[in-house]
XYZ file of N, CA and C in Angstrom:
675
model
N 0.853 -1.201 0.000
C 0.000 0.000 0.000
C 0.888 1.251 0.000
N 0.640 2.134 -0.957
C 1.397 3.393 -1.024
C 0.789 4.340 -0.002
N 1.500 4.552 1.102
C 0.905 5.239 2.246
C 1.496 6.633 2.403
N 0.642 7.631 2.372
C 1.084 8.994 2.658
C -0.027 9.695 3.422
N 0.357 10.650 4.239
C -0.601 11.350 5.077
C -0.553 12.844 4.808
N -1.721 13.426 4.654
C -1.857 14.875 4.574
C -2.125 15.392 5.978
N -1.537 16.507 6.329
C -1.741 17.051 7.675
C -1.602 18.566 7.637
N -2.107 19.205 8.671
C -1.972 20.658 8.813
C -1.421 20.961 10.197
N -0.433 21.833 10.259
C 0.217 22.194 11.521
C -0.172 23.613 11.898
N -0.558 23.801 13.146
C -0.803 25.136 13.704
C 0.180 25.359 14.850
N 0.925 26.439 14.762
C 1.934 26.753 15.775
C 1.433 27.862 16.694
N 1.847 27.848 17.969
C 1.513 28.963 18.863
C 2.017 30.282 18.278
N 1.298 31.362 18.558
C 1.676 32.658 17.982
C 3.064 33.114 18.427
N 3.485 32.661 19.600
C 4.806 33.051 20.110
C 5.844 31.954 19.877
N 5.625 31.125 18.872
C 6.485 29.968 18.601
C 7.958 30.371 18.523
N 8.771 29.649 19.261
C 10.197 29.936 19.362
C 10.945 28.605 19.278
N 11.785 28.454 18.294
C 12.466 27.173 18.087
C 13.432 26.836 19.216
N 13.736 27.800 20.071
C 14.621 27.536 21.214
C 13.857 26.967 22.404
N 12.557 26.868 22.265
C 11.697 26.394 23.344
C 11.079 25.067 22.919
N 10.611 24.277 23.866
C 9.929 23.033 23.542
C 8.453 23.131 23.930
N 7.599 22.686 23.032
C 6.154 22.797 23.226
C 5.500 21.421 23.277
N 4.430 21.294 24.050
C 3.627 20.069 23.944
C 2.927 20.055 22.589
N 2.631 18.877 22.113
C 1.986 18.732 20.805
C 0.744 17.869 20.943
N -0.270 18.189 20.156
C -1.464 17.348 20.044
C -1.581 16.890 18.594
N -1.522 15.586 18.380
C -1.828 15.011 17.086
C -3.324 14.700 17.093
N -4.072 15.366 16.224
C -5.535 15.292 16.253
C -6.029 14.450 15.078
N -6.829 13.431 15.393
C -7.246 12.441 14.402
C -8.772 12.389 14.304
N -9.283 12.531 13.098
C -10.730 12.635 12.870
C -11.408 11.270 12.768
N -12.731 11.301 12.682
C -13.522 10.096 12.527
C -13.779 9.758 11.064
N -14.373 8.596 10.821
C -14.651 8.136 9.460
C -15.572 9.105 8.726
N -15.177 9.468 7.510
C -15.982 10.354 6.689
C -15.790 11.821 6.978
N -14.887 12.137 7.886
C -14.603 13.530 8.234
C -13.229 13.908 7.665
N -12.644 14.983 8.190
C -11.308 15.371 7.745
C -10.601 16.159 8.838
N -9.393 16.594 8.535
C -8.562 17.242 9.550
C -9.119 18.595 10.001
N -9.932 19.227 9.164
C -10.464 20.536 9.537
C -11.415 20.441 10.723
N -12.163 19.355 10.823
C -13.055 19.153 11.973
C -12.264 19.151 13.271
N -11.132 18.451 13.267
C -10.330 18.362 14.483
C -9.616 19.682 14.777
N -9.241 20.402 13.740
C -8.632 21.715 13.966
C -9.593 22.647 14.693
N -10.865 22.592 14.310
C -11.858 23.451 14.976
C -11.988 23.074 16.449
N -11.944 21.790 16.749
C -12.039 21.344 18.140
C -10.832 21.778 18.964
N -9.662 21.757 18.346
C -8.420 21.998 19.071
C -7.979 23.457 19.060
N -8.626 24.280 18.253
C -8.186 25.664 18.071
C -7.968 26.437 19.383
N -8.839 26.286 20.403
C -8.610 27.044 21.646
C -7.314 26.681 22.362
N -6.699 25.564 21.986
C -5.470 25.118 22.651
C -4.210 25.599 21.944
N -4.387 26.302 20.826
C -3.235 26.640 19.995
C -2.253 27.596 20.670
N -2.704 28.342 21.647
C -1.777 29.263 22.314
C -0.754 28.516 23.159
N -1.057 27.289 23.538
C -0.169 26.515 24.404
C 0.458 25.295 23.741
N -0.173 24.795 22.683
C 0.253 23.551 22.058
C 0.554 23.750 20.573
N 1.456 22.940 20.051
C 1.521 22.730 18.611
C 0.394 21.759 18.265
N -0.409 22.100 17.270
C -1.511 21.242 16.855
C -1.186 20.646 15.491
N -1.267 19.344 15.379
C -1.084 18.662 14.097
C -2.359 17.879 13.804
N -3.147 18.351 12.842
C -4.379 17.664 12.465
C -4.089 16.824 11.222
N -4.366 15.529 11.333
C -3.978 14.578 10.289
C -5.215 14.079 9.548
N -5.091 13.984 8.226
C -6.169 13.464 7.390
C -5.922 11.983 7.112
N -6.958 11.172 7.270
C -6.837 9.760 6.923
C -6.515 9.581 5.450
N -5.821 8.516 5.078
C -5.359 8.336 3.693
C -6.399 7.741 2.743
N -7.558 7.321 3.275
C -8.554 6.619 2.459
C -9.758 7.528 2.224
N -10.141 7.709 0.963
C -11.341 8.496 0.654
C -12.565 7.731 1.151
N -13.422 8.433 1.910
C -14.611 7.815 2.493
C -15.771 8.784 2.340
N -16.620 8.563 1.334
C -17.713 9.491 1.082
C -17.157 10.863 0.717
N -17.666 11.884 1.402
C -17.179 13.240 1.150
C -15.966 13.577 2.020
N -15.495 12.606 2.804
C -14.340 12.837 3.673
C -13.309 11.736 3.532
N -12.732 11.365 4.666
C -11.608 10.426 4.656
C -11.708 9.470 5.842
N -10.876 8.427 5.807
C -10.831 7.457 6.893
C -9.402 6.963 7.071
N -9.117 6.448 8.266
C -7.813 5.840 8.526
C -7.813 4.352 8.202
N -9.004 3.748 8.170
C -9.129 2.355 7.773
C -10.580 2.098 7.390
N -10.814 1.005 6.710
C -12.177 0.572 6.421
C -12.527 -0.576 7.364
N -13.816 -0.901 7.427
C -14.254 -1.934 8.371
C -15.020 -3.036 7.642
N -14.929 -4.244 8.184
C -15.754 -5.356 7.707
C -17.120 -5.286 8.369
N -17.110 -4.893 9.643
C -18.328 -4.702 10.427
C -17.937 -3.860 11.634
N -18.928 -3.384 12.405
C -18.628 -2.575 13.581
C -17.702 -3.347 14.519
N -16.592 -2.727 14.870
C -15.631 -3.372 15.770
C -14.652 -4.289 15.071
N -14.717 -4.327 13.741
C -13.888 -5.277 12.996
C -13.195 -4.576 11.821
N -12.101 -3.836 12.095
C -11.385 -3.129 11.029
C -10.733 -4.087 10.025
N -10.556 -3.612 8.796
C -9.737 -4.337 7.823
C -8.293 -4.251 8.300
N -7.742 -5.392 8.657
C -6.465 -5.421 9.374
C -5.326 -4.775 8.580
N -5.228 -5.047 7.294
C -4.132 -4.498 6.496
C -4.147 -2.971 6.512
N -5.326 -2.384 6.360
C -5.449 -0.928 6.346
C -5.202 -0.341 7.731
N -5.698 -1.030 8.736
C -5.502 -0.578 10.119
C -4.011 -0.567 10.460
N -3.324 -1.661 10.178
C -1.892 -1.753 10.481
C -1.103 -0.683 9.735
N -1.481 -0.422 8.481
C -0.776 0.588 7.691
C -0.929 1.977 8.307
N -2.130 2.291 8.793
C -2.336 3.602 9.420
C -1.573 3.713 10.736
N -1.549 2.638 11.522
C -0.770 2.652 12.763
C 0.700 2.941 12.461
N 1.251 2.251 11.464
C 2.661 2.445 11.119
C 2.912 3.837 10.546
N 1.996 4.289 9.681
C 2.165 5.606 9.070
C 2.090 6.733 10.088
N 1.173 6.631 11.037
C 1.052 7.664 12.064
C 2.266 7.680 12.984
N 2.779 6.508 13.314
C 4.002 6.472 14.126
C 5.140 7.196 13.416
N 5.304 6.917 12.126
C 6.391 7.541 11.375
C 6.195 9.041 11.271
N 4.947 9.477 11.072
C 4.667 10.912 10.983
C 5.042 11.610 12.288
N 4.728 10.997 13.414
C 5.059 11.592 14.706
C 6.575 11.718 14.882
N 7.290 10.711 14.462
C 8.761 10.767 14.530
C 9.290 11.889 13.640
N 8.791 11.959 12.409
C 9.274 12.950 11.452
C 8.995 14.375 11.925
N 7.767 14.629 12.401
C 7.409 15.989 12.810
C 8.068 16.376 14.127
N 8.348 15.397 14.974
C 9.046 15.690 16.228
C 10.465 16.163 15.956
N 11.035 15.738 14.835
C 12.372 16.198 14.446
C 12.314 17.552 13.744
N 11.182 17.850 13.131
C 11.055 19.081 12.342
C 10.658 20.290 13.181
N 9.837 20.079 14.210
C 9.327 21.172 15.030
C 9.858 21.085 16.462
N 9.691 22.178 17.206
C 10.204 22.244 18.584
C 9.229 21.554 19.538
N 9.111 20.254 19.372
C 8.169 19.440 20.155
C 8.878 18.842 21.361
N 8.254 18.969 22.517
C 8.770 18.369 23.745
C 8.490 16.863 23.686
N 9.530 16.016 23.634
C 9.300 14.576 23.521
C 8.582 13.972 24.726
N 8.573 14.691 25.845
C 7.883 14.193 27.045
C 6.421 14.617 27.083
N 5.977 15.399 26.083
C 4.589 15.894 26.104
C 3.940 15.762 24.730
N 3.938 14.553 24.231
C 3.214 14.255 22.992
C 1.844 13.684 23.360
N 0.797 14.305 22.836
C -0.575 13.865 23.074
C -1.242 13.506 21.741
N -2.189 12.581 21.819
C -3.015 12.240 20.661
C -4.467 12.409 21.075
N -5.230 13.136 20.258
C -6.655 13.315 20.525
C -7.434 12.838 19.308
N -8.466 12.031 19.543
C -9.217 11.535 18.406
C -10.671 11.276 18.727
N -11.489 11.345 17.678
C -12.907 11.029 17.785
C -13.217 9.824 16.901
N -13.968 8.843 17.432
C -14.406 7.667 16.695
C -13.192 6.903 16.140
N -13.016 6.849 14.813
C -11.811 6.189 14.284
C -10.543 6.812 14.849
N -10.567 8.125 15.004
C -9.390 8.801 15.573
C -9.120 8.363 16.997
N -10.194 8.099 17.765
C -10.031 7.603 19.131
C -9.465 6.185 19.130
N -9.912 5.372 18.176
C -9.396 4.012 18.043
C -7.896 4.047 17.769
N -7.499 4.923 16.856
C -6.075 5.085 16.545
C -5.304 5.613 17.756
N -5.867 6.593 18.451
C -5.186 7.191 19.603
C -4.924 6.148 20.687
N -5.952 5.352 20.995
C -5.788 4.343 22.038
C -4.759 3.296 21.625
N -4.832 2.866 20.375
C -3.885 1.856 19.887
C -2.459 2.373 19.949
N -2.235 3.570 19.436
C -0.880 4.133 19.416
C -0.324 4.305 20.827
N -1.172 4.734 21.748
C -0.690 4.935 23.126
C -0.285 3.621 23.778
N -0.903 2.534 23.342
C -0.603 1.229 23.933
C 0.695 0.628 23.405
N 1.130 1.056 22.225
C 2.305 0.419 21.618
C 3.530 1.325 21.515
N 3.358 2.634 21.722
C 4.480 3.561 21.507
C 5.243 3.905 22.776
N 4.878 3.298 23.897
C 5.643 3.478 25.118
C 5.773 4.929 25.537
N 6.981 5.326 25.942
C 7.217 6.673 26.466
C 7.095 7.764 25.410
N 6.923 7.393 24.151
C 6.770 8.400 23.098
C 5.447 9.155 23.217
N 4.473 8.577 23.937
C 3.161 9.215 24.095
C 2.905 9.494 25.566
N 2.629 10.766 25.886
C 2.331 11.140 27.275
C 0.859 10.965 27.607
N -0.017 11.249 26.647
C -1.432 11.174 26.982
C -2.320 11.134 25.755
N -3.576 10.747 25.972
C -4.552 10.684 24.880
C -5.899 11.220 25.337
N -6.634 11.744 24.370
C -8.056 12.034 24.519
C -8.762 11.144 23.506
N -9.535 10.183 23.993
C -10.206 9.219 23.117
C -11.712 9.365 23.285
N -12.355 9.939 22.277
C -13.782 10.237 22.337
C -14.552 9.271 21.440
N -15.398 8.450 22.058
C -16.332 7.583 21.318
C -15.620 6.584 20.417
N -14.756 5.769 20.998
C -14.055 4.754 20.223
C -14.071 3.400 20.902
N -13.214 2.510 20.422
C -13.050 1.188 21.028
C -11.635 0.692 20.710
N -11.210 -0.341 21.405
C -9.916 -0.960 21.138
C -10.179 -2.286 20.438
N -9.735 -2.454 19.194
C -9.960 -3.732 18.508
C -9.366 -4.896 19.301
N -10.055 -6.025 19.263
C -9.591 -7.174 20.038
C -8.204 -7.627 19.590
N -7.918 -7.524 18.286
C -6.601 -7.981 17.829
C -5.470 -7.095 18.353
N -5.798 -5.847 18.673
C -4.773 -4.988 19.287
C -4.416 -5.525 20.672
N -5.443 -5.875 21.441
C -5.208 -6.414 22.781
C -4.487 -7.764 22.728
N -4.834 -8.585 21.735
C -4.330 -9.949 21.685
C -2.989 -10.087 20.971
N -2.744 -9.258 19.950
C -1.605 -9.494 19.062
C -0.558 -8.382 19.032
N -0.944 -7.166 19.352
C 0.036 -6.086 19.367
C 0.873 -6.175 20.644
N 2.077 -5.645 20.575
C 2.931 -5.590 21.762
C 2.518 -4.381 22.605
N 1.873 -4.648 23.734
C 1.370 -3.583 24.602
C 2.481 -3.111 25.532
N 2.847 -1.831 25.402
C 3.924 -1.289 26.237
C 3.707 0.207 26.479
N 2.574 0.580 27.103
C 2.294 2.012 27.294
C 3.237 2.661 28.291
N 3.351 3.963 28.185
C 4.065 4.780 29.160
C 3.476 4.502 30.552
N 4.336 4.216 31.521
C 3.837 3.933 32.873
C 3.129 5.143 33.484
N 3.433 6.338 32.958
C 2.790 7.571 33.434
C 1.764 8.090 32.427
N 1.287 7.216 31.549
C 0.332 7.629 30.523
C -0.909 8.267 31.153
N -1.309 9.412 30.601
C -2.527 10.098 31.039
C -3.624 9.839 30.003
N -4.803 9.442 30.471
C -5.863 9.010 29.566
C -7.177 9.711 29.890
N -7.779 10.312 28.872
C -9.113 10.904 28.975
C -9.997 10.165 27.983
N -11.006 9.473 28.491
C -11.926 8.714 27.648
C -13.336 9.248 27.859
N -14.055 9.489 26.776
C -15.449 9.926 26.888
C -16.316 9.078 25.962
N -17.593 8.941 26.343
C -18.506 8.116 25.543
C -19.944 8.509 25.857
N -20.766 8.595 24.823
C -22.166 8.969 25.001
C -23.062 7.794 25.342
N -24.035 8.021 26.222
C -24.928 6.933 26.622
C -25.995 6.632 25.573
N -26.084 7.474 24.536
C -27.033 7.239 23.438
C -26.305 6.945 22.127
N -25.054 6.529 22.211
C -24.251 6.283 21.006
C -24.853 5.107 20.226
N -25.316 5.366 18.994
C -25.972 4.341 18.185
C -24.977 3.456 17.438
N -23.729 3.912 17.327
C -22.701 3.124 16.642
C -21.916 2.236 17.607
N -21.418 2.862 18.666
C -20.612 2.147 19.659
C -21.311 2.266 21.013
N -21.888 1.208 21.523
C -22.619 1.274 22.797
C -21.742 1.772 23.946
N -22.381 2.349 24.946
C -21.674 2.887 26.108
C -20.765 1.849 26.753
N -21.141 0.589 26.693
C -20.330 -0.465 27.299
C -18.899 -0.450 26.749
N -18.745 -0.064 25.485
C -17.397 -0.003 24.906
C -16.552 1.064 25.605
N -17.163 2.202 25.922
C -16.448 3.239 26.654
C -16.025 2.750 28.027
N -16.928 2.039 28.690
C -16.605 1.494 30.010
C -15.498 0.442 29.910
N -15.541 -0.365 28.838
C -14.484 -1.357 28.617
C -13.139 -0.678 28.362
N -13.168 0.409 27.586
C -11.935 1.159 27.326
C -11.310 1.646 28.630
N -12.156 2.250 29.473
C -11.667 2.798 30.741
C -11.092 1.689 31.618
N -11.780 0.556 31.679
C -11.313 -0.567 32.500
C -9.968 -1.090 31.995
N -9.840 -1.203 30.678
C -8.592 -1.713 30.111
C -7.425 -0.783 30.428
N -7.648 0.522 30.289
C -6.557 1.466 30.546
C -6.231 1.570 32.033
N -7.214 1.337 32.876
C -6.924 1.347 34.320
C -5.993 0.202 34.708
N -5.928 -0.823 33.874
C -4.964 -1.906 34.115
C -3.555 -1.500 33.683
N -3.460 -0.418 32.890
C -2.165 0.007 32.353
C -1.577 1.208 33.100
N -2.451 2.049 33.658
C -2.001 3.303 34.257
C -2.979 3.750 35.341
N -2.501 4.545 36.269
C -3.356 5.100 37.324
C -4.000 6.422 36.912
N -3.638 6.935 35.747
C -4.063 8.279 35.345
C -5.177 8.225 34.298
N -6.338 7.699 34.696
C -7.459 7.566 33.756
C -8.631 8.434 34.208
N -9.104 9.275 33.300
C -10.321 10.052 33.512
C -11.365 9.534 32.537
N -12.490 9.061 33.056
C -13.554 8.530 32.205
C -14.788 9.408 32.340
N -15.291 9.900 31.212
C -16.427 10.824 31.202
C -17.556 10.260 30.334
N -18.500 9.545 30.940
C -19.717 9.197 30.193
C -20.639 10.417 30.175
N -21.374 10.607 29.102
C -22.236 11.788 29.025
C -23.539 11.439 28.311
N -24.519 12.298 28.478
C -25.820 12.082 27.843
C -25.755 12.629 26.425
N -25.710 11.719 25.462
C -25.618 12.130 24.066
C -25.280 10.955 23.182
N -25.211 11.216 21.887
C -24.954 10.168 20.917
C -23.497 10.111 20.483
N -23.304 9.725 19.216
C -21.946 9.582 18.659
C -21.500 10.957 18.165
N -21.115 11.793 19.115
C -20.807 13.195 18.816
C -19.981 13.768 19.967
N -19.402 14.931 19.701
C -18.688 15.660 20.751
C -19.599 16.795 21.199
N -20.171 16.668 22.382
C -21.092 17.689 22.867
C -20.311 18.890 23.412
N -20.917 20.093 23.421
C -20.198 21.296 23.850
C -19.534 21.190 25.215
N -20.211 20.584 26.186
C -19.607 20.460 27.515
C -18.299 19.687 27.471
N -18.228 18.753 26.540
C -17.028 17.923 26.425
C -15.838 18.734 25.923
N -16.092 19.735 25.041
C -15.000 20.601 24.572
C -14.224 21.150 25.765
N -14.991 21.745 26.678
C -14.371 22.404 27.835
C -13.591 21.405 28.679
N -14.183 20.226 28.859
C -13.554 19.248 29.749
C -12.244 18.724 29.197
N -12.221 18.323 27.925
C -10.973 17.748 27.430
C -9.906 18.826 27.214
N -10.331 20.042 26.875
C -9.348 21.116 26.712
C -8.687 21.451 28.050
N -9.491 21.547 29.090
C -8.935 21.826 30.418
C -8.053 20.668 30.881
N -8.470 19.466 30.597
C -7.682 18.289 30.975
C -6.308 18.315 30.312
N -6.282 18.637 29.020
C -5.000 18.697 28.305
C -4.096 19.797 28.864
N -4.680 20.976 29.086
C -3.875 22.070 29.643
C -3.294 21.691 31.005
N -4.124 21.104 31.847
C -3.691 20.754 33.201
C -2.605 19.693 33.171
N -2.790 18.666 32.330
C -1.812 17.581 32.288
C -0.469 18.072 31.759
N -0.488 18.870 30.712
C 0.771 19.385 30.147
C 1.460 20.340 31.103
N 0.682 21.171 31.801
C 1.261 22.128 32.747
C 1.835 21.421 33.957
N 1.189 20.340 34.362
C 1.679 19.580 35.510
C 3.062 19.009 35.215
N 3.231 18.509 34.015
C 4.528 17.958 33.634
C 5.576 19.053 33.551
N 5.159 20.231 33.099
C 6.086 21.362 33.045
C 6.572 21.732 34.438
N 5.667 21.694 35.402
C 6.033 22.034 36.774
C 7.038 21.030 37.339
N 6.897 19.773 36.923
C 7.816 18.744 37.403
C 9.154 18.817 36.695
N 9.117 19.230 35.430
C 10.342 19.339 34.623
C 10.337 20.708 33.962
N 11.187 21.629 34.408
C 11.131 23.021 33.928
C 11.306 23.195 32.434
N 11.801 22.211 31.704
C 11.933 22.339 30.268
C 10.548 22.292 29.658
N 10.033 23.368 29.159
C 8.692 23.301 28.597
C 8.120 24.655 28.318
N 6.833 24.817 28.602
C 6.110 26.010 28.209
C 6.773 27.291 28.651
N 7.326 27.295 29.867
C 7.818 28.551 30.433
C 9.340 28.633 30.492
N 10.004 27.776 29.727
C 11.472 27.792 29.793
C 12.031 29.004 29.068
């Protein structure tokens, strides 16, 4: 598979290459695109480098990171290719921009959440935290991938109780699985469907700011260096 990724980078207005910034790699859902995630992440741009990535597969009027055989059952070849491609993109952009290697975050909705959770489980210390909204962890990831998350991984998981695509139980399963990997899990079930409700914007944005700032306080190399 000839794999390439389109992405858009937004830098803080005071961007200084002598400083290191936390980064958010933002991943959209099936049939959407990187602009949707940019709109969600825009309020964080003053503190973070934002990288919004477009899935490589045309899906309707948008894009996808993989196709599915059925709900919960991704096409493995396409899924594996996106996992590998996203890992490489993170490595490449971390060398190109003033990214703090201790503060790499991934935020995703639906397919993007699936990718975020998977990447955090296999990339070890390369990932500090994730925001996973309305997703699931494929069983083959749990069974066949090498699970080696950051011992200090920070996890924010949200899921709607009216989600018609992925039942709330999947969100609860996600939270339970990550609690076996790390002590830093925030789980937010909410009243709503397969969507990001306005209240959730505020919660995950504040969570990201707090987590990145906390690490800065522990290690002075960062936002205020």
